[in-house]
CSV table of C-alpha atoms in Angstrom, one decimal:
chain,number,residue,atom,x,y,z
A,1,HIS,CA,110.3,100.5,78.6
A,2,SER,CA,112.3,102.4,76.1
A,3,ALA,CA,111.0,105.4,74.0
A,4,THR,CA,112.4,108.1,71.8
A,5,PHE,CA,111.5,111.8,72.1
A,6,ASP,CA,113.2,114.7,70.4
A,7,GLN,CA,115.8,112.3,69.0
A,8,LYS,CA,116.8,111.2,72.6
A,9,LYS,CA,116.3,107.7,73.9
A,10,LEU,CA,114.4,107.5,77.2
A,11,ALA,CA,113.7,104.9,79.8
A,12,ILE,CA,110.2,104.7,81.2
A,13,LYS,CA,109.3,102.9,84.4
A,14,ILE,CA,105.6,102.2,84.6
A,15,GLN,CA,103.9,100.9,87.8
A,16,HIS,CA,101.6,97.9,87.5
A,17,PRO,CA,98.0,98.8,88.5
A,18,GLY,CA,97.0,98.0,92.1
A,19,VAL,CA,100.5,97.5,93.5
A,20,PRO,CA,100.2,100.1,96.3
A,21,GLU,CA,96.7,98.9,97.3
A,22,SER,CA,97.9,95.3,97.7
A,23,ILE,CA,100.7,96.0,100.2
A,24,ASP,CA,98.6,95.8,103.4
A,25,SER,CA,96.9,92.6,102.4
A,26,ASP,CA,100.0,90.9,101.2
A,27,LEU,CA,101.9,91.8,104.4
A,28,ALA,CA,99.0,90.7,106.6
A,29,ILE,CA,99.2,87.2,105.0
A,30,ILE,CA,103.0,87.0,105.5
A,31,LYS,CA,102.7,88.2,109.1
A,32,LYS,CA,100.2,85.4,109.9
A,33,ILE,CA,102.7,82.9,108.5
A,34,ALA,CA,105.6,84.4,110.5
A,35,VAL,CA,103.6,84.5,113.7
A,36,ALA,CA,102.6,80.8,113.2
A,37,PHE,CA,106.2,79.9,112.6
A,38,CYS,CA,107.3,81.6,115.8
A,39,GLY,CA,104.6,79.7,117.7
A,40,LEU,CA,105.7,76.4,116.2
A,41,THR,CA,109.3,76.9,117.0
A,42,GLY,CA,108.7,78.4,120.5
A,43,ARG,CA,110.2,81.8,119.7
A,44,GLN,CA,109.0,84.9,121.3
A,45,MET,CA,109.6,87.7,118.8
A,46,ASN,CA,108.1,91.2,118.4
A,47,LEU,CA,107.4,91.3,114.7
A,48,GLU,CA,105.8,94.7,114.6
A,49,PRO,CA,109.0,96.8,114.0
A,50,MET,CA,110.0,94.5,111.1
A,51,PHE,CA,106.6,94.6,109.4
A,52,THR,CA,106.4,98.4,109.9
A,53,GLU,CA,109.7,98.6,108.1
A,54,PHE,CA,108.5,96.3,105.4
A,55,LYS,CA,105.4,98.5,104.8
A,56,ASN,CA,107.5,101.7,104.8
A,57,VAL,CA,110.0,100.4,102.3
A,58,LEU,CA,107.3,98.9,100.0
A,59,THR,CA,105.2,102.1,100.1
A,60,GLN,CA,108.2,104.2,99.3
A,61,GLU,CA,109.1,102.0,96.3
A,62,THR,CA,105.7,102.6,94.8
A,63,ASP,CA,106.1,106.4,95.0
A,64,PHE,CA,107.9,107.4,91.8
A,65,LEU,CA,107.9,111.1,92.7
A,66,GLN,CA,109.9,110.1,95.8
A,67,GLU,CA,112.3,108.1,93.7
A,68,ALA,CA,112.7,111.0,91.4
A,69,LYS,CA,113.7,113.2,94.4
A,70,TYR,CA,116.4,110.7,95.3
A,71,LEU,CA,117.6,110.4,91.7
A,72,THR,CA,118.0,114.2,91.6
A,73,LEU,CA,119.9,114.2,94.9
A,74,PHE,CA,122.3,111.6,93.5
A,75,GLN,CA,122.8,113.7,90.4
A,76,GLU,CA,123.6,116.7,92.6
A,77,LYS,CA,126.1,114.7,94.7
A,78,LEU,CA,127.8,113.3,91.6
A,79,SER,CA,128.0,116.8,90.0
A,80,LEU,CA,130.0,118.1,93.0
A,81,LEU,CA,132.2,115.0,92.8
A,82,ALA,CA,132.9,115.6,89.1
A,83,THR,CA,134.5,119.0,90.0
A,84,LYS,CA,137.2,117.2,91.9
A,85,THR,CA,137.9,114.1,89.8
A,86,ARG,CA,136.9,112.4,86.6
A,87,LEU,CA,133.4,111.2,86.9
A,88,LYS,CA,133.1,107.4,86.9
A,89,TYR,CA,129.5,107.1,88.3
A,90,PHE,CA,126.5,107.9,86.2
A,91,VAL,CA,122.8,108.1,86.9
A,92,PRO,CA,119.8,108.7,84.6
A,93,GLN,CA,118.5,112.2,84.0
A,94,TYR,CA,115.1,112.7,85.5
A,95,ILE,CA,112.5,114.0,82.9
A,96,PRO,CA,109.7,115.6,85.1
A,97,SER,CA,107.5,116.6,82.2
A,98,PHE,CA,106.8,113.0,81.4
A,99,SER,CA,106.6,111.7,84.9
A,100,THR,CA,103.9,111.1,87.5
A,101,GLU,CA,103.6,109.3,90.8
A,102,LYS,CA,103.2,106.1,88.8
A,103,VAL,CA,105.3,106.8,85.7
A,104,LEU,CA,109.0,107.7,86.0
A,105,THR,CA,110.7,108.9,82.8
A,106,MET,CA,114.5,109.2,82.6
A,107,SER,CA,117.3,109.4,80.1
A,108,TRP,CA,118.5,106.0,78.7
A,109,GLU,CA,121.9,105.2,80.0
A,110,GLU,CA,124.2,103.0,78.0
A,111,GLY,CA,126.1,100.1,79.6
A,112,ILE,CA,126.0,96.3,79.9
A,113,THR,CA,125.0,94.2,82.9
A,114,LEU,CA,127.6,92.8,85.3
A,115,ASN,CA,127.0,89.3,84.0
A,116,GLN,CA,127.5,90.4,80.4
A,117,TRP,CA,130.6,92.3,81.4
A,118,MET,CA,132.1,89.3,83.2
A,119,ARG,CA,131.4,87.1,80.2
A,120,SER,CA,133.5,89.5,78.1
A,121,MET,CA,136.5,88.2,80.0
A,122,PRO,CA,137.8,91.6,81.5
A,123,SER,CA,141.4,91.7,82.7
A,124,ALA,CA,142.4,91.4,86.3
A,125,SER,CA,143.1,95.2,86.3
A,126,GLN,CA,139.6,96.0,85.0
A,127,ARG,CA,138.0,93.7,87.6
A,128,GLN,CA,140.0,95.5,90.2
A,129,GLN,CA,138.7,98.8,88.9
A,130,LEU,CA,135.1,97.7,89.2
A,131,ALA,CA,135.6,96.3,92.7
A,132,GLN,CA,137.2,99.6,93.8
A,133,LEU,CA,134.3,101.6,92.2
A,134,ILE,CA,131.8,99.6,94.2
A,135,LEU,CA,133.6,100.0,97.5
A,136,ASP,CA,134.2,103.7,96.9
A,137,LEU,CA,130.5,104.1,96.1
A,138,TYR,CA,129.5,102.5,99.4
A,139,HIS,CA,132.0,104.8,101.2
A,140,LEU,CA,130.5,107.9,99.4
A,141,GLU,CA,126.9,106.9,100.0
A,142,PHE,CA,127.1,106.0,103.6
A,143,TYR,CA,130.0,107.7,105.2
A,144,GLU,CA,130.1,111.0,103.3
A,145,TRP,CA,126.6,111.6,101.9
A,146,GLY,CA,124.3,109.6,104.3
A,147,LEU,CA,122.3,108.9,101.2
A,148,VAL,CA,122.2,105.1,100.4
A,149,GLN,CA,120.6,103.1,97.7
A,150,THR,CA,119.7,100.2,99.9
A,151,ASP,CA,118.8,97.7,97.2
A,152,PRO,CA,122.3,97.2,95.6
A,153,ASN,CA,121.5,94.0,93.6
A,154,PHE,CA,123.4,93.4,90.4
A,155,SER,CA,120.5,94.3,88.1
A,156,ASN,CA,120.7,97.9,89.5
A,157,PHE,CA,124.1,98.5,87.9
A,158,LEU,CA,125.5,98.7,84.4
A,159,VAL,CA,129.2,98.8,83.4
A,160,ARG,CA,130.4,101.4,80.9
A,161,GLU,CA,133.7,101.7,79.3
A,162,LEU,CA,135.1,105.2,79.4
A,163,THR,CA,138.3,105.3,77.4
A,164,ASP,CA,138.1,105.8,73.7
A,165,SER,CA,139.9,102.7,72.5
A,166,GLY,CA,140.0,104.1,68.9
A,167,SER,CA,142.4,106.9,69.8
A,168,HIS,CA,144.3,104.7,72.2
A,169,PRO,CA,144.1,101.2,70.8
A,170,ALA,CA,146.8,99.8,73.1
A,171,LYS,CA,145.2,101.3,76.3
A,172,GLU,CA,142.9,99.3,78.3
A,173,PRO,CA,139.5,100.9,78.7
A,174,GLU,CA,138.7,102.5,82.1
A,175,ILE,CA,135.5,101.3,83.8
A,176,GLY,CA,132.5,103.4,84.8
A,177,LEU,CA,129.4,102.4,86.8
A,178,VAL,CA,125.9,103.3,85.9
A,179,LEU,CA,123.5,103.4,88.9
A,180,LEU,CA,119.8,102.5,88.4
A,181,ASP,CA,116.7,102.3,90.6
A,182,PHE,CA,116.6,104.6,93.6
A,183,GLY,CA,113.2,103.5,95.0
A,184,ALA,CA,114.8,102.0,98.1
A,185,THR,CA,117.1,105.0,98.9
A,186,ARG,CA,117.4,105.9,102.6
A,187,ILE,CA,118.9,109.0,104.3
A,188,TYR,CA,121.0,108.3,107.4
A,189,ASP,CA,121.8,111.0,110.0
A,190,LYS,CA,125.3,111.6,111.3
A,191,THR,CA,124.5,110.0,114.7
A,192,PHE,CA,123.6,106.7,113.0
A,193,VAL,CA,126.7,106.8,110.8
A,194,ASN,CA,129.0,107.6,113.7
A,195,ASN,CA,127.5,104.8,115.8
A,196,TYR,CA,128.1,102.4,112.9
A,197,ILE,CA,131.7,103.5,112.7
A,198,GLN,CA,132.2,102.9,116.4
A,199,LEU,CA,130.8,99.4,116.0
A,200,LEU,CA,133.3,98.7,113.1
A,201,LYS,CA,136.2,100.0,115.2
A,202,SER,CA,135.1,97.8,118.2
A,203,ILE,CA,135.4,94.7,116.0
A,204,THR,CA,139.2,95.1,115.9
A,205,ASP,CA,139.3,95.2,119.8
A,206,PRO,CA,140.5,91.9,121.3
A,207,ASN,CA,138.0,92.6,124.1
A,208,SER,CA,134.7,90.9,122.9
A,209,GLN,CA,132.7,92.8,125.6
A,210,LYS,CA,133.6,96.0,123.8
A,211,ILE,CA,131.8,94.8,120.7
A,212,VAL,CA,128.7,93.8,122.8
A,213,ASN,CA,128.6,97.1,124.7
A,214,THR,CA,128.9,99.1,121.5
A,215,ALA,CA,126.2,97.1,119.7
A,216,ILE,CA,123.9,97.6,122.7
A,217,GLU,CA,124.5,101.3,122.8
A,218,PHE,CA,123.8,101.4,119.0
A,219,GLY,CA,120.5,99.6,119.6
A,220,ILE,CA,121.1,96.6,117.4
A,221,LEU,CA,121.7,94.1,120.2
A,222,ASP,CA,119.4,93.7,123.2
A,223,ASP,CA,121.2,93.5,126.6
A,224,ARG,CA,118.6,90.8,127.6
A,225,GLU,CA,120.1,88.3,125.1
A,226,SER,CA,121.8,85.3,126.6
A,227,ASP,CA,125.6,85.2,127.0
A,228,GLU,CA,125.6,82.5,124.3
A,229,SER,CA,123.7,84.8,121.9
A,230,LYS,CA,126.1,87.6,122.6
A,231,ALA,CA,129.1,85.4,121.9
A,232,TYR,CA,127.5,84.3,118.6
A,233,PHE,CA,126.9,88.0,117.8
A,234,VAL,CA,130.6,88.8,118.4
A,235,GLU,CA,131.7,85.9,116.2
A,236,MET,CA,129.2,87.0,113.5
A,237,MET,CA,130.6,90.5,113.5
A,238,LYS,CA,134.2,89.3,113.3
A,239,VAL,CA,133.4,86.9,110.4
A,240,ALA,CA,131.6,89.6,108.5
A,241,ALA,CA,134.5,92.0,108.8
A,242,GLU,CA,137.2,89.4,108.1
A,243,PRO,CA,137.6,90.3,104.4
A,244,PHE,CA,138.4,93.9,105.3
A,245,PHE,CA,140.6,93.4,108.4
A,246,SER,CA,142.5,90.3,107.1
A,247,THR,CA,146.3,90.6,107.4
A,248,HIS,CA,146.7,88.5,104.2
A,249,ASP,CA,145.1,88.4,100.7
A,250,PHE,CA,141.5,87.5,101.1
A,251,HIS,CA,139.7,85.3,98.5
A,252,PHE,CA,135.9,85.6,98.3
A,253,SER,CA,135.9,82.2,96.5
A,254,ASP,CA,137.1,80.6,99.8
A,255,LYS,CA,134.4,77.9,100.4
A,256,ASP,CA,135.4,77.6,104.1
A,257,TYR,CA,134.6,81.3,104.6
A,258,ALA,CA,131.2,80.9,103.0
A,259,VAL,CA,130.4,77.9,105.2
A,260,ARG,CA,131.6,79.7,108.4
A,261,SER,CA,129.5,82.8,107.5
A,262,LYS,CA,126.4,80.7,107.0
A,263,GLU,CA,126.9,78.7,110.1
A,264,ILE,CA,127.4,81.6,112.5
A,265,ILE,CA,124.4,83.4,111.1
A,266,ARG,CA,122.3,80.3,111.7
A,267,LYS,CA,123.6,80.0,115.2
A,268,PHE,CA,122.9,83.6,116.1
A,269,SER,CA,119.4,83.7,114.5
A,270,GLY,CA,118.5,80.3,115.9
């Protein structure tokens, strides 16, 4: 919702009644379906860790005071960043006097959605700017801060033009990124981040066993998996990293890549 107070435009996020109370019952229904599906397909899977994670995430997303805490942390991180370079990332200002556990009030941040921006036919240079901003944001969040907004869908971003085109009509506007919705933010410790880095480094190793060993040490692959599953895991990791380790220009519109990605995920999960 939008509102105005003291001549300032505000954004107000209001929680629907009964949402926190419905989490347990909703997850119980989904869990029954998942257990039945595993039984029908003959799979033996321990679903408890997954549903524990579901509950933790959903419970966190309904706590607006927790979200306000993460919003404030992002503001602090970006303030430090602004002392070194021109600020190109923006987050709403938290308004505690008008906020509760179920009502989150923030400053209204101007910008347009990514879909609206793409329909405005931005230049190749501007698209490159935006892509760089998104990749740099991921690097900052995970590798430097250990503070990650883990629900980065397109609706949680707005694009903002930074350059005053009136004073420089011939200059192409620079692009800034507005970050919204911090309910799914997670904090990762240095050990987790370092293990993740080691896994990425192992992908470039021609020895596939190095990838398997690193993933097992990291705890994301079970050593009891079959040799076939481990081979699928290695292939999945290499396909996932292909855009970033490619020796030639990579095109995300490549239909063959999309097909290969989908197929190897199906094989590994099957």
